[in-house]
Coordinates of C-alpha atoms in Angstrom, one line a residue:
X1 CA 15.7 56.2 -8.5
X2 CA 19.5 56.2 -9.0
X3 CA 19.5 60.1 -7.9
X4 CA 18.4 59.4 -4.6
X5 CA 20.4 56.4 -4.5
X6 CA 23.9 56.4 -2.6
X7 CA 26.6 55.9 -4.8
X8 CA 27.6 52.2 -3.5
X9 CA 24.2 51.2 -4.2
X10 CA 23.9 53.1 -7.5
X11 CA 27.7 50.8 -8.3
X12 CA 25.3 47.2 -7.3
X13 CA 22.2 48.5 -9.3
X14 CA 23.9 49.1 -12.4
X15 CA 25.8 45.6 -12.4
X16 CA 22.7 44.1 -11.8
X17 CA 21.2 45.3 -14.5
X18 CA 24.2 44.7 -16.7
X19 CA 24.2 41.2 -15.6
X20 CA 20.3 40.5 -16.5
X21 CA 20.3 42.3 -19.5
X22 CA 23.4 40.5 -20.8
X23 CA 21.1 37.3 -20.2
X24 CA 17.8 38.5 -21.5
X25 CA 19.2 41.0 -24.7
X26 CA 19.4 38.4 -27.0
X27 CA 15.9 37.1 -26.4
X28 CA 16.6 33.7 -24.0
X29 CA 16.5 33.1 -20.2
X30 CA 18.9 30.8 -18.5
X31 CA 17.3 28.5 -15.7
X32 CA 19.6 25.9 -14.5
X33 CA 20.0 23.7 -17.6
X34 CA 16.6 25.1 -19.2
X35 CA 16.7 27.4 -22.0
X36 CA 13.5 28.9 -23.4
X37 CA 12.5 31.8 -25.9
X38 CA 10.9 35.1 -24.0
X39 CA 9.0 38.0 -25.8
X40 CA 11.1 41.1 -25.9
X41 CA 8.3 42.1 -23.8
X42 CA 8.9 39.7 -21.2
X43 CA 12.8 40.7 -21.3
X44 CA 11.8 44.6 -20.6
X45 CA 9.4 43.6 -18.0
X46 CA 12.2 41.7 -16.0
X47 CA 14.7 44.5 -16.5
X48 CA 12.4 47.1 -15.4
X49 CA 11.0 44.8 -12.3
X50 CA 14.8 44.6 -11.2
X51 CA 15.3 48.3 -11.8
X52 CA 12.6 48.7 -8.8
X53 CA 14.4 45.7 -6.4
X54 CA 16.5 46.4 -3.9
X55 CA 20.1 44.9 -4.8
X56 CA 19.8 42.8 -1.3
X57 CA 16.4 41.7 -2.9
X58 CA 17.8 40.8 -5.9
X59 CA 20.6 38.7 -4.3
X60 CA 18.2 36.7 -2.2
X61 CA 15.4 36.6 -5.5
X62 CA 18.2 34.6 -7.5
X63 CA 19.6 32.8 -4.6
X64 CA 16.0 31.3 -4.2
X65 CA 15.1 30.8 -7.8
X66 CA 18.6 29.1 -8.1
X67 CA 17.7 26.8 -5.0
X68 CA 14.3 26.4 -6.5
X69 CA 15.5 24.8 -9.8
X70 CA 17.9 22.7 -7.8
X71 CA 15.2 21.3 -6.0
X72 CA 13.5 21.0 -9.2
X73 CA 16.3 18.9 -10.8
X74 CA 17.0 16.8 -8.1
X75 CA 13.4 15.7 -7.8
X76 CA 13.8 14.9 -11.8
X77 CA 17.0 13.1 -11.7
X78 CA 15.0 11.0 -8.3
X79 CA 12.6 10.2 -10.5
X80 CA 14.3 9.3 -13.0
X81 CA 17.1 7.4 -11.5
X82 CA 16.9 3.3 -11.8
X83 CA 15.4 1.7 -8.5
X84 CA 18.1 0.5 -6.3
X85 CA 19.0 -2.9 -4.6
X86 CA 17.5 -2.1 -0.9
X87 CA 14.3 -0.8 -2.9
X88 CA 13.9 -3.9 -5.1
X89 CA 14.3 -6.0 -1.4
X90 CA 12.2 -4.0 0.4
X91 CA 9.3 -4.3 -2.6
X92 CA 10.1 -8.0 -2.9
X93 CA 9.8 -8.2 0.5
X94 CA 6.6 -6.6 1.6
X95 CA 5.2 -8.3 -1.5
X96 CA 6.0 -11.8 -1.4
X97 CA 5.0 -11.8 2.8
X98 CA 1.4 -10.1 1.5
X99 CA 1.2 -12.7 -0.8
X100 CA 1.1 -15.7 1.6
X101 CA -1.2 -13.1 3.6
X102 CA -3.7 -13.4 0.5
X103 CA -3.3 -17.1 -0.3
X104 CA -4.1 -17.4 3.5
X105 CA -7.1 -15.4 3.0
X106 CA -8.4 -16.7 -0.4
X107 CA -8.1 -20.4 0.5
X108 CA -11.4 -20.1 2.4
X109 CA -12.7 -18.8 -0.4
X110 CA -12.1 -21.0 -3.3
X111 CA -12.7 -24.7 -0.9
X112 CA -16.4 -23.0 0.5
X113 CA -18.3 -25.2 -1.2
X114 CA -16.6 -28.5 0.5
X115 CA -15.7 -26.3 3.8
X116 CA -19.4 -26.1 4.0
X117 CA -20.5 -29.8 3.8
X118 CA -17.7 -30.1 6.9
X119 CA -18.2 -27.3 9.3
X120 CA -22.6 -27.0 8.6
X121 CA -23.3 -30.5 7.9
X122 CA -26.1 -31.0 9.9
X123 CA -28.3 -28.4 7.7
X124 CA -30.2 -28.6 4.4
X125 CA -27.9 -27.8 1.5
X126 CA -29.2 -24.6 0.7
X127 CA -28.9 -23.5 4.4
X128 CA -25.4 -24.9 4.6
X129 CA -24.4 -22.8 1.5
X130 CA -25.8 -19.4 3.2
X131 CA -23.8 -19.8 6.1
X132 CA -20.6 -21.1 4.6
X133 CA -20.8 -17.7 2.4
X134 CA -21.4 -15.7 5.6
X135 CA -18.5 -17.6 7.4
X136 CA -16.7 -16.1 4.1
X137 CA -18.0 -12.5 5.3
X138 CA -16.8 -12.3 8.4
X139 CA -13.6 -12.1 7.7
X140 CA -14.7 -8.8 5.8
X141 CA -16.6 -7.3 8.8
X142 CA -13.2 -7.1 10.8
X143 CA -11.1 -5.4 8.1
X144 CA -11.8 -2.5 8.8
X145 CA -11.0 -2.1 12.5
X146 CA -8.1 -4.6 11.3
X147 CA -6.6 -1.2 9.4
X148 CA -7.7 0.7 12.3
X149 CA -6.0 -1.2 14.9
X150 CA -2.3 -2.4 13.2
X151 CA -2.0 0.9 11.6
X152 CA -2.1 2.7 15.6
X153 CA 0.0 -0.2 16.3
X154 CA 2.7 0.7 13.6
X155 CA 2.9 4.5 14.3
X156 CA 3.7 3.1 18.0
X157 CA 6.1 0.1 17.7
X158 CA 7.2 0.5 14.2
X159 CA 6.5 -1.2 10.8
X160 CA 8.4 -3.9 11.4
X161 CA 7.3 -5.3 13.9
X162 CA 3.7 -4.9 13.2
X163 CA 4.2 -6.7 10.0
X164 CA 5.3 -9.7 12.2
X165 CA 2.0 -9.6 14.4
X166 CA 0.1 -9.8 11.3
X167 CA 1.6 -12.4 9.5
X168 CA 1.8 -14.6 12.6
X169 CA -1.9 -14.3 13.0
X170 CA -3.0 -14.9 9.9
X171 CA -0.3 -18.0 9.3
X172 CA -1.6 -19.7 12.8
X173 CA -5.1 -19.0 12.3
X174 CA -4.9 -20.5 8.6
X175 CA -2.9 -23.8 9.8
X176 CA -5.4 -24.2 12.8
X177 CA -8.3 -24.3 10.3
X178 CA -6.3 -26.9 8.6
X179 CA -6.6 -29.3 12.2
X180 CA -10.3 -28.1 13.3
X181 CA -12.3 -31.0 13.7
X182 CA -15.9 -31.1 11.9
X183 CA -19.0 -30.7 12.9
X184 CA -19.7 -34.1 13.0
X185 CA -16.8 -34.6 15.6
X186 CA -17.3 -31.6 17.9
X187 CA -20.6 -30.2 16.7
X188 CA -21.5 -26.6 17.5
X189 CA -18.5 -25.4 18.1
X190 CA -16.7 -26.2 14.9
X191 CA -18.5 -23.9 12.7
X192 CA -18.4 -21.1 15.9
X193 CA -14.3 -21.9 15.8
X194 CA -14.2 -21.7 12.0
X195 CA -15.8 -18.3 12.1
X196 CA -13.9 -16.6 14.7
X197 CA -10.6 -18.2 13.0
X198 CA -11.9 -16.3 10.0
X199 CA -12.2 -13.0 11.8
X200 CA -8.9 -13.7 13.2
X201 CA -7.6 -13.8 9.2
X202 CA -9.9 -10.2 8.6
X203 CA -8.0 -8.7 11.4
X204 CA -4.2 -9.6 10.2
X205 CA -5.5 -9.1 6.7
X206 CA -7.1 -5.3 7.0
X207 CA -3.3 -4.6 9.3
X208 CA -1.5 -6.1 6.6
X209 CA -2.7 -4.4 3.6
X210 CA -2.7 -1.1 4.7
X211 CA 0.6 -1.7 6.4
X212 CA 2.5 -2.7 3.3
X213 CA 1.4 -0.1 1.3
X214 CA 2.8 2.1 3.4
X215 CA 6.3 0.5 4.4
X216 CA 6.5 0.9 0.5
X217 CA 5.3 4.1 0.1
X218 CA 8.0 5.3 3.0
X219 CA 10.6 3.8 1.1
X220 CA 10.2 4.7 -2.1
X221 CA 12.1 8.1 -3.9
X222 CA 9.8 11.5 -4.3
X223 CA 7.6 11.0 -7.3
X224 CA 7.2 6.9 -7.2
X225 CA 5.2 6.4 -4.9
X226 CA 2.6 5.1 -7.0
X227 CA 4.7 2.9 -9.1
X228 CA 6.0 1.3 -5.9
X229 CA 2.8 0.5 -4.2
X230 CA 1.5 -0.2 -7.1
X231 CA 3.6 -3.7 -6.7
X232 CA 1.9 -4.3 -2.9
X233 CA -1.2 -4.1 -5.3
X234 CA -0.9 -7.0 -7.3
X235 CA -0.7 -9.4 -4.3
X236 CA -3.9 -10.1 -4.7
X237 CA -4.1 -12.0 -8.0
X238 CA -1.1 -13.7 -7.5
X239 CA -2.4 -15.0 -4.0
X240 CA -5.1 -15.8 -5.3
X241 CA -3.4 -17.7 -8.0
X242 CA -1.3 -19.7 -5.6
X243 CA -3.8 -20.6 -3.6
X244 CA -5.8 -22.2 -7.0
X245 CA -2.7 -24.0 -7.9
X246 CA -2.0 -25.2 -4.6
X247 CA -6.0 -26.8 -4.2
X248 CA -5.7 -27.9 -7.9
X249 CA -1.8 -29.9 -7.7
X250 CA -3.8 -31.7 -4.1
X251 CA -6.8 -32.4 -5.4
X252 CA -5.0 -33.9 -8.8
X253 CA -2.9 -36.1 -6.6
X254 CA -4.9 -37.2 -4.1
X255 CA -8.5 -37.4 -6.4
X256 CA -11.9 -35.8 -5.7
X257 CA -13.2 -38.3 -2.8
X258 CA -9.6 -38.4 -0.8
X259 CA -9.8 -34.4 -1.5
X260 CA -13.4 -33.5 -0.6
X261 CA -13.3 -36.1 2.8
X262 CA -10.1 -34.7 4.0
X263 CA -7.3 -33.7 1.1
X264 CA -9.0 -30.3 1.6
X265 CA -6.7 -29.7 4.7
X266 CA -3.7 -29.7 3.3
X267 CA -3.8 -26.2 1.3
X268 CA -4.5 -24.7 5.0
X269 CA -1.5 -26.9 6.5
X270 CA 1.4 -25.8 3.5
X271 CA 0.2 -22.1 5.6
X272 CA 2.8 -23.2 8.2
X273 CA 5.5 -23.5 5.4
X274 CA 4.8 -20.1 4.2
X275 CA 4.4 -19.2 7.5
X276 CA 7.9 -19.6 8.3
X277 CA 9.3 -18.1 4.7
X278 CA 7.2 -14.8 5.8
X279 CA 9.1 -14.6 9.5
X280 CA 12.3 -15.1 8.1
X281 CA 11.8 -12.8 5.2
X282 CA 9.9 -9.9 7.7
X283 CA 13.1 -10.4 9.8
X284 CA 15.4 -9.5 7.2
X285 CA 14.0 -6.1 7.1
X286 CA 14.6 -2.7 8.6
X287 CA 12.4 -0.2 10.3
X288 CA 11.4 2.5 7.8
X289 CA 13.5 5.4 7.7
X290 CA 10.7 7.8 7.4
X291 CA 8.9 6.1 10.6
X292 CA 12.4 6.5 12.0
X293 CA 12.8 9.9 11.1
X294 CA 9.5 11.2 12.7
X295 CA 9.9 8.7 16.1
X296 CA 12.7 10.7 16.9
X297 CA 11.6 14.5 16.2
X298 CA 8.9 13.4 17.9
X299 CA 6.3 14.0 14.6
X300 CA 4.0 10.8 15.2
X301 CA 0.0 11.6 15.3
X302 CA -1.2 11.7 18.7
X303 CA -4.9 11.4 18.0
X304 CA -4.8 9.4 14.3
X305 CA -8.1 8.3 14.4
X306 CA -9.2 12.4 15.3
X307 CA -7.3 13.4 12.1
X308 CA -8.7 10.9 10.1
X309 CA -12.3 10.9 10.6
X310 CA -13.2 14.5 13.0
X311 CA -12.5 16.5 10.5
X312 CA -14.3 16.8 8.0
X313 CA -11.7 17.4 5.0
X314 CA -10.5 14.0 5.8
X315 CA -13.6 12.1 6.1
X316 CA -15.2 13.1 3.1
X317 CA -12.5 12.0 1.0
X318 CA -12.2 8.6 3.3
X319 CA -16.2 8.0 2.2
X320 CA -15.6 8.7 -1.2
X321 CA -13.2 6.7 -1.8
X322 CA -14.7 3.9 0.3
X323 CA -18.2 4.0 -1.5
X324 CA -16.9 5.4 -4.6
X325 CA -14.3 3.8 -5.4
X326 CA -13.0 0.7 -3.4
X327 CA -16.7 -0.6 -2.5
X328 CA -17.6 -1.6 -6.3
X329 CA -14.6 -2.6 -7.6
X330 CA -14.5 -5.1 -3.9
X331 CA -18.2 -6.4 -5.3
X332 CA -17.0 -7.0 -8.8
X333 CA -13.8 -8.8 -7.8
X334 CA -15.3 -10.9 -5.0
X335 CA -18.5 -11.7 -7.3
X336 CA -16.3 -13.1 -10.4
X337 CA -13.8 -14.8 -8.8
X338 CA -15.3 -16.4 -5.9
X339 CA -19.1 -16.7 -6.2
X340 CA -18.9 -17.5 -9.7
X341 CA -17.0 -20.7 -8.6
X342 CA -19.3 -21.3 -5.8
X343 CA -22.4 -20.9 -7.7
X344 CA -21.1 -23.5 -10.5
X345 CA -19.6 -26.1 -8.2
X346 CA -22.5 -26.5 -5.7
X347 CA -25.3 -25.0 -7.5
X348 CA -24.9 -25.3 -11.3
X349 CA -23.3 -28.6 -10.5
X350 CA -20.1 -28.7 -12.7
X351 CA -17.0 -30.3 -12.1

């Protein structure tokens, strides 16, 4: 090749090859801060492959491998790097305002039993338990189009600010359970207002979620995204939690009778305390500079709902991971922790 090769070219070819084979003679390859063994085979190959490359091809191959393990490096060094103070707030943050979110939604949950002899009082106990379960549902129907709704809501005003809508809903609609009148004061439409109050919670709840998950996720460095979200996960238990030691410090105080005839409020009116924390704490934060980012090149979905389901490729991995994955461990969870009280507090009878 170097016959037919001008002389100037020939000059570049040859230092080229001088320069690999001054790298690769001794058995070793450089890559960035890498250094591994190669087969003299693999040394001849590479000498020969750069024999046949242009010199301009050459240039640009290790200009590109050399951005390549830059790239490479960096990502490592992100990954590996300690998380930062505005990460820690941002996690601490979007967790502690989900956890209110939870307690919120659990409350419900753990005072059915008692929340049923108030709101269906006028039916047969067994009759009163079915519907105080399904009041329970419906806040479970709604997730759904909850996530659906806050999430177009967040690509169009901004994390931020959603978070605020959701928290506000699902604070007032939990401190307003707290002052409904019974059934025995207003009839009918106590247990109609309980259950569209719990809707109310579904619909902040399903926003909320979805919406934390992703602030987080938006924030967090290349490569941790799972061990940051992974934090938004764990608001669940520890609502939960809060909202048992919150029932279990009012009942203590105030005894069973005082507890079951009207202590049972108070749980739902400390909402508007943690209400307020949330606000204050939601207020605190920034927008997400990745929402930021693709408001203002203008790379927000236009049809979300289009991407997510009309296509095929998206919604088969949206089923699967609705019936596969989320839907048993949902049945599991809900079963053990709430049921099971229900069932030995108003059917097995134990105190």
């Amino acid at each position: 090749h170097l016959s037919q090769t001008p002389k100037k070219e020939q000059v570049r070819i040859r230092k080229v090859k001088n320069y690999l084979f001054g790298h690769i003679k001794s058995g070793f390859l450089v890559g960035g801060s890498a250094i591994r063994r190669t087969r003299s085979s693999e040394c001849h190959a590479s000498l020969a492959e750069v024999g046949e490359m242009h010199p301009d091809q050459f240039y640009r191959h290790k200009k590109g491998n050399a951005m390549s393990v830059q790239t490479a490096n960096m990502g490592a060094t992100e990954r590996n790097r300690p998380m930062t103070h505005q990460e820690k707030r941002v996690i601490l943050a979007s967790s502690a305002g989900t956890i209110f979110e939870w307690y919120d939604f659990y409350l419900y949950g753990s005072l059915a039993a008692i929340i049923g002899a108030q709101f269906f009082s006028s039916f047969p106990e067994a009759t009163r338990n079915v519907f105080a379960l399904l009041a329970f549902a419906a806040g479970f129907l709604v997730r759904p189009f909850g996530a659906l709704f806050f999430g177009r809501l967040g690509d169009l005003i901004g994390r931020k600010y959603t978070f605020l809508v959701t928290i506000v809903i699902m604070g007032a609609a939990t401190f307003v359970v707290g002052l409904l009148p019974n059934y025995a004061t207003i009839g009918i439409a106590a247990p109609i207002i309980l259950i569209a109050l719990r809707m109310l919670q579904g619909l902040a709840l399903g926003g909320e979620y979805g919406g934390a998950a992703t602030y987080v996720a938006e924030h967090a460095p290349h490569g941790k995204r799972g061990a940051y979200t992974a934090w938004i996960q764990t608001t669940a238990t520890l609502g939960l939690f809060l909202s048992l030691l919150v029932i279990l410090g009012v009942r203590t105080y105030l005894g069973d009778k005082e507890f079951g005839e009207w202590g049972w409020r108070i749980p739902f009116l400390i909402s508007i305390v943690l209400l307020g924390i949330s606000v204050w704490i939601r207020l605190s934060l920034n927008e997400s500079p990745a929402f930021q980012k693709m408001k203002s090149e203008g790379k927000t979905s236009k049809a979300p709902l289009t991407e997510s389901f009309g296509q095929w490729s998206n919604l088969k991995i949206v089923i699967l991971a609705l019936l596969g994955l989320t839907a048993g461990q949902a049945v599991v969870w809900y079963t053990g922790q709430f049921y099971a009280l229900f069932f030995l507090t108003t059917i097995a009878k134990v105190d």
